[in-house]
Coordinates of C-alpha atoms and ligand atoms in Angstrom, one line a residue:
M203 CA -6.2 -15.5 2.3
K204 CA -6.9 -16.5 -1.2
N205 CA -7.6 -13.0 -2.5
Q206 CA -4.3 -12.6 -4.3
E207 CA -4.6 -16.1 -5.9
I208 CA -8.0 -15.4 -7.2
A209 CA -7.0 -12.0 -8.5
R210 CA -4.1 -13.6 -10.3
I211 CA -6.4 -16.2 -11.9
F212 CA -8.8 -13.5 -13.2
S213 CA -6.0 -11.4 -14.6
E214 CA -4.5 -14.4 -16.3
M215 CA -7.8 -15.3 -17.8
A216 CA -8.0 -11.7 -19.1
E217 CA -4.6 -12.2 -20.7
I218 CA -5.4 -15.5 -22.3
L219 CA -8.7 -14.0 -23.7
E220 CA -6.7 -11.2 -25.1
I221 CA -4.2 -13.5 -26.8
K222 CA -7.1 -15.3 -28.3
G223 CA -8.6 -12.0 -29.5
D224 CA -11.8 -12.6 -27.5
N225 CA -14.5 -10.0 -26.7
P226 CA -12.9 -6.8 -25.3
F227 CA -15.7 -6.3 -22.8
K228 CA -15.2 -9.7 -21.4
I229 CA -11.4 -9.1 -21.1
R230 CA -12.0 -5.8 -19.4
A231 CA -14.5 -7.4 -17.0
Y232 CA -11.9 -10.0 -15.8
R233 CA -9.3 -7.3 -15.5
R234 CA -11.6 -5.1 -13.4
A235 CA -12.6 -8.0 -11.2
A236 CA -9.0 -8.9 -10.7
L237 CA -8.2 -5.4 -9.5
N238 CA -11.1 -5.2 -7.2
V239 CA -10.7 -8.6 -5.7
E240 CA -7.1 -7.7 -4.9
G241 CA -8.4 -4.6 -3.2
V242 CA -10.7 -6.5 -0.9
T243 CA -9.2 -6.4 2.6
R244 CA -11.3 -9.1 4.2
N245 CA -10.6 -12.7 3.7
I246 CA -12.5 -13.6 0.5
E247 CA -13.1 -17.1 1.8
E248 CA -15.3 -15.7 4.5
L249 CA -17.6 -13.7 2.2
T250 CA -21.1 -14.7 1.5
R251 CA -22.5 -14.7 -2.0
E252 CA -24.2 -11.4 -1.3
E253 CA -20.9 -9.9 -0.1
L254 CA -19.1 -11.2 -3.1
L255 CA -21.6 -9.5 -5.3
E256 CA -20.8 -6.2 -3.6
I257 CA -17.3 -6.3 -5.0
P258 CA -17.4 -3.9 -8.0
G259 CA -17.2 -5.9 -11.2
V260 CA -18.2 -9.2 -9.7
G261 CA -21.5 -10.6 -10.9
E262 CA -23.1 -14.0 -10.4
E263 CA -20.8 -15.7 -12.9
L264 CA -17.5 -14.4 -11.3
A265 CA -18.9 -14.9 -7.8
A266 CA -19.5 -18.6 -8.7
K267 CA -15.9 -18.9 -9.9
I268 CA -14.6 -17.4 -6.7
E269 CA -16.6 -19.9 -4.7
E270 CA -15.4 -22.7 -7.0
Y271 CA -11.8 -21.7 -6.2
V272 CA -12.4 -21.5 -2.5
R273 CA -14.1 -25.0 -2.6
T274 CA -11.8 -26.8 -5.0
G275 CA -8.6 -24.8 -5.3
R276 CA -9.1 -24.3 -9.0
V277 CA -11.3 -22.7 -11.6
Q278 CA -12.3 -25.0 -14.4
A279 CA -12.8 -22.2 -17.0
H280 CA -9.3 -21.0 -16.2
E281 CA -7.8 -24.5 -16.7
K282 CA -9.7 -24.8 -19.9
L283 CA -8.4 -21.5 -21.2
K284 CA -4.8 -22.4 -20.3
G285 CA -5.1 -25.4 -22.5
E286 CA -6.1 -23.2 -25.5
I287 CA -2.8 -21.4 -25.9
P288 CA 0.7 -22.7 -26.4
A289 CA 2.5 -23.6 -23.2
G290 CA 5.1 -21.0 -22.1
M291 CA 3.2 -18.2 -23.8
L292 CA 1.8 -17.0 -20.5
S293 CA 5.3 -16.7 -19.1
L294 CA 6.2 -14.2 -21.8
L295 CA 3.4 -11.9 -20.5
A296 CA 5.3 -11.5 -17.3
I297 CA 7.8 -9.3 -19.2
P298 CA 7.0 -5.7 -18.4
G299 CA 5.9 -3.8 -21.5
L300 CA 5.2 -6.9 -23.6
G301 CA 1.5 -7.2 -24.4
P302 CA -0.6 -10.2 -25.5
K303 CA -0.6 -9.1 -29.2
T304 CA 3.2 -9.0 -29.4
A305 CA 3.6 -12.2 -27.4
K306 CA 1.2 -14.0 -29.8
L307 CA 3.1 -12.6 -32.8
L308 CA 6.5 -13.7 -31.5
N309 CA 5.2 -17.1 -30.7
E310 CA 3.7 -17.6 -34.2
R311 CA 6.7 -16.2 -36.1
L312 CA 9.6 -17.4 -34.0
G313 CA 8.1 -20.3 -32.0
V314 CA 9.4 -18.8 -28.8
E315 CA 7.8 -20.3 -25.7
S316 CA 10.0 -19.1 -22.9
I317 CA 11.6 -16.0 -21.6
E318 CA 15.1 -17.5 -22.2
A319 CA 14.3 -18.3 -25.9
L320 CA 12.9 -14.8 -26.4
E321 CA 15.9 -13.2 -24.8
Q322 CA 18.2 -15.2 -27.1
A323 CA 16.1 -14.3 -30.2
A324 CA 16.2 -10.6 -29.3
A325 CA 19.9 -10.7 -28.6
E326 CA 20.5 -12.3 -32.1
H327 CA 18.3 -9.6 -33.7
R328 CA 15.9 -12.2 -35.0
L329 CA 12.9 -9.9 -34.2
A330 CA 13.9 -7.3 -36.8
G331 CA 11.9 -7.8 -40.0
I332 CA 8.8 -9.3 -38.4
P333 CA 5.9 -7.2 -39.7
G334 CA 4.3 -5.3 -36.8
I335 CA 7.5 -5.4 -34.7
Q336 CA 9.2 -2.0 -34.6
R337 CA 12.9 -1.5 -34.3
K338 CA 12.7 -0.3 -30.7
T339 CA 10.6 -3.3 -29.7
E340 CA 13.7 -5.5 -29.6
E341 CA 15.5 -3.1 -27.2
N342 CA 12.4 -2.8 -25.1
I343 CA 12.0 -6.5 -24.8
L344 CA 15.6 -7.0 -23.6
R345 CA 15.2 -4.1 -21.1
G346 CA 11.9 -5.7 -19.9
I347 CA 13.5 -9.1 -19.4
A348 CA 16.4 -7.5 -17.5
A349 CA 13.9 -5.6 -15.3
L350 CA 12.0 -8.9 -14.7
K351 CA 15.1 -10.7 -13.5
R352 CA 16.0 -7.8 -11.2
G353 CA 12.4 -7.7 -10.0
R354 CA 12.5 -11.3 -8.8
Q355 CA 15.1 -10.5 -6.3
D356 CA 13.6 -7.1 -5.6
R357 CA 11.8 -5.9 -2.5
Q358 CA 8.1 -6.2 -2.5
P359 CA 5.4 -3.7 -1.4
L360 CA 4.3 -4.0 2.2
G361 CA 0.7 -3.9 1.1
K362 CA 1.2 -7.2 -0.7
V363 CA 3.4 -8.9 1.9
L364 CA 1.7 -7.9 5.1
P365 CA -1.6 -9.9 4.4
I366 CA 0.5 -12.9 3.4
A367 CA 2.5 -12.7 6.6
R368 CA -0.6 -12.4 8.7
D369 CA -2.1 -15.4 7.0
L370 CA 1.1 -17.4 7.7
V371 CA 0.8 -16.5 11.4
E372 CA -2.8 -17.5 11.4
Q373 CA -2.0 -20.9 9.8
L374 CA 0.8 -21.6 12.2
E375 CA -1.5 -20.8 15.1
K376 CA -4.0 -23.3 13.7
R377 CA -1.7 -26.1 12.8
A378 CA 1.0 -26.0 15.5
R379 CA 1.3 -25.6 19.2
V380 CA 2.6 -22.0 19.3
G381 CA 2.5 -19.9 22.4
R382 CA 3.4 -16.3 21.5
I383 CA 4.0 -15.4 17.9
E384 CA 4.8 -12.1 16.2
I385 CA 5.9 -10.8 12.8
A386 CA 9.2 -9.0 13.2
G387 CA 11.7 -7.4 10.8
S388 CA 10.9 -4.6 8.3
I389 CA 7.2 -5.6 8.3
R390 CA 6.8 -4.8 11.9
R391 CA 8.5 -1.4 11.3
W392 CA 6.0 -0.9 8.4
K393 CA 8.7 -0.2 5.9
E394 CA 7.0 0.5 2.5
T395 CA 8.8 -2.4 0.9
V396 CA 10.2 -5.6 2.4
K397 CA 12.8 -8.2 1.5
D398 CA 11.4 -11.2 3.4
I399 CA 9.1 -12.2 6.2
D400 CA 10.6 -12.7 9.7
I401 CA 8.5 -14.4 12.3
V402 CA 9.4 -15.2 15.9
A403 CA 7.4 -17.5 18.2
T404 CA 7.5 -19.6 21.5
S405 CA 6.4 -23.1 21.8
A406 CA 6.6 -26.1 24.2
D407 CA 7.4 -28.2 21.2
P408 CA 9.6 -26.3 18.7
E409 CA 10.3 -29.2 16.4
S410 CA 6.6 -29.8 15.7
V411 CA 6.2 -26.1 14.9
M412 CA 9.1 -26.4 12.4
A413 CA 7.5 -29.4 10.8
A414 CA 4.2 -27.7 10.4
F415 CA 5.9 -24.6 9.0
V416 CA 7.9 -26.3 6.3
S417 CA 4.8 -28.3 5.2
L418 CA 2.5 -25.3 4.9
P419 CA 0.6 -25.5 1.5
Q420 CA 2.1 -22.3 0.2
V421 CA 5.7 -23.4 0.6
E422 CA 7.5 -23.9 -2.7
Q423 CA 11.0 -24.6 -1.4
V424 CA 12.5 -25.5 1.9
V425 CA 15.8 -23.6 2.2
M426 CA 16.6 -24.7 5.7
H427 CA 14.8 -27.0 8.2
G428 CA 16.3 -26.8 11.7
T429 CA 15.0 -27.6 15.2
T430 CA 14.3 -24.0 16.2
R431 CA 14.9 -22.2 13.0
S432 CA 13.7 -22.7 9.4
S433 CA 13.5 -20.8 6.1
V434 CA 11.2 -21.4 3.2
V435 CA 10.4 -19.8 -0.1
I436 CA 6.7 -19.3 -0.9
R437 CA 5.2 -18.0 -4.2
D438 CA 6.6 -14.9 -5.9
G439 CA 10.0 -15.9 -4.4
L440 CA 9.2 -14.5 -1.0
Q441 CA 11.4 -16.0 1.7
V442 CA 10.0 -16.6 5.2
D443 CA 12.2 -17.1 8.3
L444 CA 10.7 -18.6 11.4
R445 CA 12.5 -18.8 14.8
V446 CA 11.2 -20.5 17.9
V447 CA 12.7 -19.2 21.2
E448 CA 12.4 -19.8 24.9
P449 CA 9.6 -17.7 26.5
A450 CA 12.2 -16.0 28.7
S451 CA 13.9 -14.7 25.5
F452 CA 10.8 -13.8 23.5
G453 CA 11.0 -10.0 24.0
A454 CA 14.8 -9.9 23.4
A455 CA 14.4 -12.0 20.2
L456 CA 11.5 -9.8 19.0
A457 CA 13.6 -6.7 19.6
Y458 CA 16.6 -8.2 17.8
L459 CA 14.6 -9.4 14.8
T460 CA 12.6 -6.3 14.5
G461 CA 15.8 -4.2 13.9
S462 CA 16.6 -2.2 12.1
K463 CA 20.2 -3.3 12.2
G464 CA 21.3 0.3 12.7
H465 CA 18.9 0.7 15.7
N466 CA 20.2 -2.5 17.2
V467 CA 23.8 -1.5 16.9
R468 CA 23.0 1.7 18.7
L469 CA 21.3 -0.1 21.6
R470 CA 24.2 -2.6 21.9
D471 CA 26.7 0.2 22.1
M472 CA 24.7 1.8 24.8
A473 CA 24.5 -1.4 26.7
V474 CA 28.3 -2.0 26.5
R475 CA 28.9 1.4 28.0
M476 CA 26.5 0.5 30.9
G477 CA 28.2 -2.8 31.6
L478 CA 25.3 -4.7 30.0
K479 CA 25.0 -7.2 27.2
I480 CA 22.1 -7.4 24.8
N481 CA 21.5 -10.2 22.3
E482 CA 18.6 -12.2 20.9
Y483 CA 18.5 -14.3 24.1
G484 CA 18.1 -11.5 26.7
I485 CA 19.7 -8.6 28.6
F486 CA 22.6 -9.7 30.9
R487 CA 25.0 -8.1 33.3
E488 CA 28.4 -8.3 31.6
K489 CA 30.6 -9.2 34.5
D490 CA 28.7 -12.3 35.8
D491 CA 26.2 -13.0 33.0
T492 CA 23.2 -12.6 35.3
R493 CA 20.0 -12.4 33.3
L494 CA 18.2 -9.1 33.9
G495 CA 15.4 -9.5 31.5
G496 CA 14.3 -10.5 28.0
E497 CA 10.8 -11.9 28.3
E498 CA 9.2 -8.6 27.2
E499 CA 10.5 -6.2 24.6
E500 CA 10.0 -3.4 27.1
D501 CA 12.8 -5.0 29.3
V502 CA 15.4 -4.0 26.7
Y503 CA 14.5 -0.4 26.7
R504 CA 13.8 -0.2 30.4
L505 CA 17.2 -1.6 31.4
L506 CA 18.9 0.9 29.1
G507 CA 17.0 3.7 30.8
L508 CA 15.0 4.4 27.7
P509 CA 11.3 4.8 27.1
F510 CA 9.8 2.2 24.7
V511 CA 10.6 3.1 21.1
P512 CA 7.8 2.2 18.7
P513 CA 8.9 -0.1 15.9
E514 CA 8.1 2.4 13.2
L515 CA 10.8 4.7 14.6
R516 CA 13.6 2.1 14.8
E517 CA 15.7 3.2 11.8
D518 CA 18.6 5.0 13.6
L519 CA 17.3 8.3 12.3
G520 CA 17.5 10.1 15.6
E521 CA 15.1 8.1 17.7
V522 CA 17.8 6.9 20.1
E523 CA 18.9 10.5 20.8
A524 CA 15.3 11.6 21.1
A525 CA 14.5 8.7 23.5
L526 CA 17.6 9.6 25.6
A527 CA 16.4 13.3 25.8
G528 CA 12.8 12.3 26.6
R529 CA 11.7 13.9 23.3
L530 CA 10.2 11.0 21.4
P531 CA 7.1 12.2 19.5
R532 CA 3.7 11.0 20.8
L533 CA 3.0 9.3 17.5
I534 CA -0.5 9.6 15.9
T535 CA -2.6 6.4 16.2
A536 CA -5.6 5.1 14.3
A537 CA -7.9 6.2 17.1
D538 CA -6.9 9.8 16.4
I539 CA -8.3 9.9 12.9
R540 CA -11.7 11.4 12.8
G541 CA -12.4 11.5 9.1
D542 CA -11.3 10.9 5.5
L543 CA -10.8 13.8 3.2
H544 CA -10.5 11.9 -0.1
V545 CA -13.4 9.7 -1.0
H546 CA -15.0 8.7 -4.3
S547 CA -18.6 7.7 -4.9
R548 CA -20.7 6.5 -7.8
W549 CA -20.9 10.1 -8.9
S550 CA -17.5 9.5 -10.6
D551 CA -15.6 6.2 -10.6
G552 CA -16.4 5.0 -7.1
A553 CA -18.5 1.9 -6.4
H554 CA -20.9 3.1 -3.8
T555 CA -23.7 5.5 -3.1
L556 CA -23.3 8.3 -0.5
A557 CA -25.5 6.4 2.0
E558 CA -23.3 3.3 1.7
I559 CA -20.2 5.4 2.2
V560 CA -21.6 7.1 5.2
E561 CA -22.6 3.8 6.8
A562 CA -19.2 2.3 6.2
A563 CA -17.3 5.3 7.5
R564 CA -19.5 5.4 10.6
G565 CA -18.9 1.7 11.1
R566 CA -15.2 2.5 11.3
G567 CA -15.6 5.2 13.9
L568 CA -15.2 8.2 11.5
A569 CA -17.2 11.4 12.1
Y570 CA -16.9 12.9 8.7
V571 CA -15.8 12.3 5.1
A572 CA -15.1 14.7 2.3
L573 CA -16.7 13.5 -0.9
T574 CA -14.1 14.3 -3.5
D575 CA -15.3 12.9 -6.8
H576 CA -13.1 13.6 -9.9
S577 CA -13.5 16.7 -12.0
K578 CA -14.5 16.8 -15.6
G579 CA -11.0 16.7 -17.0
L580 CA -10.7 13.1 -16.0
G581 CA -13.1 11.7 -18.6
V582 CA -12.1 8.0 -17.9
A583 CA -13.3 8.4 -14.3
H584 CA -16.6 10.1 -15.3
G585 CA -15.4 13.4 -13.8
L586 CA -18.1 15.9 -12.8
T587 CA -19.0 19.0 -14.7
V588 CA -19.8 22.1 -12.7
E589 CA -23.5 21.4 -13.3
R590 CA -23.3 17.9 -11.9
L591 CA -21.1 19.2 -9.0
M592 CA -24.0 21.5 -8.0
E593 CA -26.5 18.6 -8.3
Q594 CA -24.2 16.6 -6.1
K595 CA -24.2 19.5 -3.6
K596 CA -28.0 19.2 -3.3
E597 CA -27.9 15.5 -2.6
I598 CA -25.2 16.1 0.1
T599 CA -27.1 19.0 1.7
E600 CA -30.3 16.8 1.9
L601 CA -28.4 13.8 3.3
N602 CA -26.6 15.9 5.9
R603 CA -29.9 17.3 7.1
K604 CA -30.9 13.7 8.0
L605 CA -27.6 12.7 9.6
K606 CA -26.8 13.0 13.3
G607 CA -23.2 13.0 14.5
F608 CA -21.8 12.6 11.0
R609 CA -21.2 15.1 8.2
I610 CA -20.4 14.8 4.5
L611 CA -18.2 17.7 3.4
H612 CA -18.6 18.6 -0.2
G613 CA -15.3 18.5 -2.1
T614 CA -13.7 17.6 -5.4
E615 CA -10.6 15.9 -6.5
M616 CA -9.8 18.5 -9.1
D617 CA -7.5 17.7 -11.9
I618 CA -4.4 20.0 -12.4
R619 CA -4.3 20.1 -16.1
G620 CA -1.3 19.5 -18.3
D621 CA -0.8 23.2 -18.9
G622 CA -1.0 24.0 -15.1
S623 CA -4.6 25.4 -15.2
L624 CA -7.3 24.1 -12.9
D625 CA -10.3 22.1 -14.0
F626 CA -12.9 24.2 -12.2
P627 CA -13.2 28.0 -12.0
D628 CA -13.0 29.8 -8.6
E629 CA -16.8 30.4 -8.7
A630 CA -17.4 26.7 -8.5
L631 CA -14.6 26.0 -6.0
R632 CA -16.1 28.7 -3.7
E633 CA -19.2 26.5 -3.3
L634 CA -17.1 23.6 -1.9
D635 CA -15.9 22.8 1.7
V636 CA -12.7 21.0 0.6
V637 CA -10.7 21.1 -2.6
V638 CA -8.2 18.3 -3.2
A639 CA -6.0 18.9 -6.3
S640 CA -3.9 16.4 -8.1
I641 CA -2.0 15.4 -11.2
H642 CA -3.4 12.7 -13.5
S643 CA -1.7 13.5 -16.8
G644 CA 1.6 14.7 -18.3
F645 CA 3.7 12.5 -16.1
R646 CA 6.7 12.9 -18.3
Q647 CA 6.9 16.7 -18.1
S648 CA 10.1 18.3 -16.9
K649 CA 10.8 18.9 -13.2
E650 CA 10.3 22.6 -13.7
Q651 CA 6.9 22.2 -15.4
M652 CA 5.7 19.7 -12.9
T653 CA 6.7 21.8 -9.9
A654 CA 5.1 24.9 -11.5
R655 CA 1.8 23.0 -12.1
I656 CA 1.6 22.0 -8.4
T657 CA 2.8 25.2 -6.9
A658 CA 0.3 27.2 -9.1
A659 CA -2.5 24.9 -7.8
M660 CA -1.4 25.6 -4.2
R661 CA -1.5 29.4 -4.9
N662 CA -5.2 29.1 -5.6
P663 CA -6.9 30.2 -2.4
Y664 CA -9.5 27.4 -2.6
V665 CA -7.1 24.4 -3.0
S666 CA -6.9 22.8 0.5
I667 CA -4.9 19.6 -0.1
I668 CA -2.5 18.3 -2.8
A669 CA -3.3 14.6 -3.2
H670 CA -0.7 11.9 -3.9
P671 CA 2.0 14.6 -4.5
T672 CA 4.6 12.5 -6.3
G673 CA 2.3 10.2 -8.3
R674 CA 4.4 7.1 -7.6
L675 CA 3.0 3.5 -7.6
I676 CA 5.4 1.3 -5.6
G677 CA 7.0 -1.3 -7.9
E678 CA 5.0 -0.1 -10.9
R679 CA 5.6 3.6 -11.7
D680 CA 8.3 5.9 -10.4
A681 CA 7.4 9.3 -9.0
Y682 CA 7.2 12.0 -11.6
E683 CA 10.1 14.6 -11.6
V684 CA 9.2 17.2 -9.1
D685 CA 11.1 19.6 -6.7
L686 CA 9.5 18.5 -3.4
D687 CA 11.5 21.1 -1.4
E688 CA 9.9 23.8 -3.4
V689 CA 6.5 22.2 -3.1
L690 CA 6.9 22.1 0.7
R691 CA 8.1 25.7 0.8
V692 CA 5.0 26.9 -1.2
A693 CA 2.7 24.6 0.9
R694 CA 3.9 26.4 4.0
E695 CA 3.7 29.8 2.5
T696 CA 0.2 29.3 1.2
G697 CA -1.2 27.1 4.1
T698 CA -1.9 24.2 1.8
A699 CA -1.9 20.7 3.2
L700 CA -0.2 17.7 1.6
E701 CA -1.7 14.2 1.5
I702 CA -0.3 10.9 2.8
N703 CA -2.3 8.7 0.4
A704 CA -2.9 5.4 2.3
Y705 CA -3.4 3.2 -0.8
P706 CA -0.8 0.6 -0.2
L707 CA 0.9 1.0 -3.6
R708 CA 0.9 4.8 -3.3
L709 CA 2.0 5.7 0.2
D710 CA 2.5 9.2 -1.2
L711 CA 4.0 11.3 0.4
S712 CA 6.5 8.8 1.7
D713 CA 7.7 8.6 5.3
T714 CA 10.8 10.7 4.7
W715 CA 8.9 13.5 3.0
A716 CA 6.1 13.4 5.6
R717 CA 8.8 14.0 8.2
R718 CA 10.3 16.9 6.3
A719 CA 6.8 18.4 5.9
R720 CA 6.2 18.1 9.7
E721 CA 9.5 19.8 10.4
L722 CA 8.5 22.7 8.2
G723 CA 5.1 23.0 9.8
V724 CA 3.2 21.8 6.8
A725 CA -0.1 20.1 7.7
L726 CA -0.7 16.6 6.3
A727 CA -3.9 14.7 5.6
I728 CA -4.0 10.9 5.8
N729 CA -6.6 9.8 3.2
T730 CA -7.6 6.5 1.8
D731 CA -8.7 7.8 -1.7
M732 CA -11.3 5.0 -1.5
H733 CA -13.3 3.8 -4.5
T734 CA -14.9 0.8 -2.6
V735 CA -15.8 0.9 1.0
S736 CA -13.4 -1.9 1.9
Q737 CA -10.6 0.5 1.0
F738 CA -11.4 2.4 4.2
D739 CA -9.4 -0.4 5.8
T740 CA -6.2 0.7 4.1
L741 CA -6.0 3.6 6.6
P742 CA -3.4 1.7 8.8
Y743 CA -0.9 1.9 5.9
G744 CA -1.3 5.7 5.8
I745 CA -1.0 5.9 9.6
S746 CA 2.1 3.8 9.5
I747 CA 3.7 6.2 7.1
A748 CA 2.7 9.1 9.3
R749 CA 4.2 7.4 12.3
R750 CA 7.4 6.6 10.4
G751 CA 7.4 10.3 9.6
W752 CA 7.3 11.1 13.4
L753 CA 3.9 12.7 13.1
E754 CA 1.8 13.6 16.0
K755 CA -2.0 14.1 16.1
G756 CA -1.5 17.9 15.8
D757 CA 0.2 17.6 12.5
V758 CA -2.7 15.9 10.8
L759 CA -5.7 17.7 9.4
N760 CA -8.2 14.8 9.6
A761 CA -7.3 14.3 13.3
L762 CA -9.1 17.6 14.0
K763 CA -12.7 17.6 15.2
L764 CA -15.2 18.7 12.6
P765 CA -15.6 22.4 13.8
E766 CA -11.9 22.9 14.1
L767 CA -11.4 21.3 10.7
V768 CA -14.0 23.6 9.1
K769 CA -12.3 26.6 10.7
R770 CA -8.9 25.5 9.5
L771 CA -10.1 24.9 6.0
G772 CA -11.5 28.4 6.0
M773 CA -8.3 30.0 7.1
K774 CA -6.5 29.8 3.7
R775 CA -9.4 31.4 1.9
K776 CA -9.6 34.2 4.5
R777 CA -5.9 34.8 4.3
A778 CA -6.2 35.2 0.6
G779 CA -9.0 37.7 1.1
Ligands
DGT293 P1 14.3 -6.3 5.0 O1 15.5 -6.0 4.1 O2 13.1 -5.7 4.5 O3 14.2 -7.8 5.3 O4 14.7 -5.6 6.4 P2 14.9 -6.3 7.8 O5 15.1 -5.2 8.8 O6 13.7 -7.1 8.1 O7 16.2 -7.1 7.7 P3 16.5 -8.6 7.8 O8 15.4 -9.5 7.4 O9 17.8 -8.8 7.1 O10 16.8 -8.9 9.4 C1 15.8 -8.8 10.3 C2 16.3 -8.2 11.6 O11 17.3 -9.0 12.2 C3 17.0 -6.9 11.3 O12 16.1 -5.8 11.2 C4 18.0 -6.8 12.5 C5 18.3 -8.2 12.8 N1 19.6 -8.6 12.1 C6 19.8 -9.3 11.0 N2 21.1 -9.5 10.8 C7 21.7 -8.8 11.7 C8 23.1 -8.5 12.0 O13 24.0 -9.0 11.3 N3 23.4 -7.7 13.0 C9 22.4 -7.2 13.8 N4 22.7 -6.4 14.8 N5 21.1 -7.4 13.6 C10 20.8 -8.2 12.6
CA294 CA1 13.2 -9.0 6.9
ZN295 ZN1 -8.7 10.1 -5.8

C-alpha cells in the first residue's frame, strides 16, 4: 500500500510551503489531506477518482497528485518544491518541537543543513544571540535531537506496522512461490507497539523466496541473506525477518516465532516435565526423538494437554495457568460487536452525513451507532450548542422513522472543561440516549485535578461512557497524569462505562487497564471515534486490545443487542433517581 508514502509526501509539501512562507490555507490543505490519506484503511492504489474525492480534504488537484504517484512513483510538484529549499533543511524538521520558521532561521543564520551540524551548534551555544531564538530553544533542540535518535531505535505503533506487514506478505505471495505464510511475533499478538516484523512461510523453493524477499522494492538494506532465513531493513528503520520452514514444521515454527518468549518458556518447561521436547521444528518424544506433531500450531497445545491459547493472550500473564485449569476466557470477537457508541458526523468535525454513516455502519454489519458529535466547548471541532443539539435530534428522529433494522442513538461527546464542569446542563443531557464525556484541554494539570475532573463527570447521572480515558497518543503524546485506580473505583460505584478507543494511535484504555476494569466489573465500550467512514475499519484494533485484556462478550456494552443496551444505559439514570 502506498497510503503512508503519499501521506508523507503531502505533509512534506506542507512543510516546504511553510518554510517558504506560502499561503496558510494551502499549507493547511496539504496537512489535512496527509492526515486523512493516512487514515484511509483501503489500499489507495485501488481507489477510483470518485473514491479518492470522498477522502476529506482531497479535491480534484490532490486526487490527480495521488494518481500521479500511483502511476509514476513520484509527484512532480513535490520534486519541484524540494528543489526550492536548501538541501538538508527538511531533515531538520524531523526534530520534534522544531518548526519550519526556526529551521529556516537557523539555516539562514548559521548555515546548518544537517541534524549533526545543528547539534554541534547548539552544544557550542552558537544559537544564543540570534534574534527570535529564545534561551530555552537551544535546550529544546538538544532534547529534540536526543529524542529523535532514541526514536529511531524505538518501537513503532502497531497501527503503522500492521498494514506494512500485510503488504509485505501480499507482495511475497505475488512474487514468489510461497505455500503457507503468516505474520508472527508481537504483531500476531496485537501488541500495541512492535520492534520488528517476523514472517514465517513454507515453500517448495526456499532460495527463490529469499531472493524475492531481499529484492522487494521497499528494502533499503539487506542485513542477512541466507537460504531459509533473511533479514532486511525497510523504510523508517523497520527490520523484517523472514523464515522458510518445512511444511511439517510450520505450526511449530509459527508458535515459536509468535512468542512471547515468556509464554514459550512456560510451554517448554511443561513439555520437559511430560517427557516431550518442543522447538521451532516440531514436538518430539524426548527419549527417541519421535516426531509427534508440528504441522499445525494446535498440535503444540494439544500434545501438552492444553486448549488452544489465542495469540493475544500469550504474554505469560496467567494464560498457561488458566488453560491448565480450563478457565481461558471466551474472548470477544469482531462478530460480537453490534454497534459503535462514538461517532462524529458533519454536524461537528466529521466528514459525512448521517445517511452516509448509517450506510457504512450497516455495510459492516452493525445494528446501531450513537452519534456523538462534539459539544460547544470544542470550538475547533465546531462543537454543538444546545440549540443545534436539539435540531440534530429532529434529524435523527426523522431518519430513525425511515430506518428498518438499524437505529441511530442520539448522543454527544461532551467536553469535560478545564475546571471540571461539564459543557452541557442536565436539562440537555436528559434529552440524549448516550453521553460520552472526555478531556480535550488542560492536559498538564496535576494528577489530583485530572482525576477530580473525570470522577466528577462520572458522578453525573447522565454520563454513560468516559472516552479515551488517558488521552495518550502512542509515540506522540504521553497519557496525562491520572489516578486510574480511582477512576475505575468510581466507574464501578457509579455504573459508568470506560472506552477502549480503537483509533490505532490511541488504544485507550490499554490492554492492561482494560483487564483491570474487567476484573472490577466495570463495563467497557469498544468505539472507533470515527470522523470518516473508513475509520469504522479500525475496530479490529479496539477488539484486539479487548482480547489482550481478556474481555468476553458480556464485558462489552456495544456487544449488547439494542433493547438490552437501551435498558442498560437507562440503569444509571434510574439509580440516581
Ligand atoms: P518485539 O519486541 O515487538 O519484536 O516482540 P516479539 O515477541 O516479536 O519478539 P522478537 O521479534 O524478538 O522474537 C519473535 C519471537 O521469537 C518471540 O516472541 C519468541 C521467539 N524468540 C525469539 N528469541 C527467543 C529466545 O531467545 N528464546 C525463545 N524461547 N524464544 C525466542
Ligand atoms: Ca518481533
Ligand atoms: Zn470523539
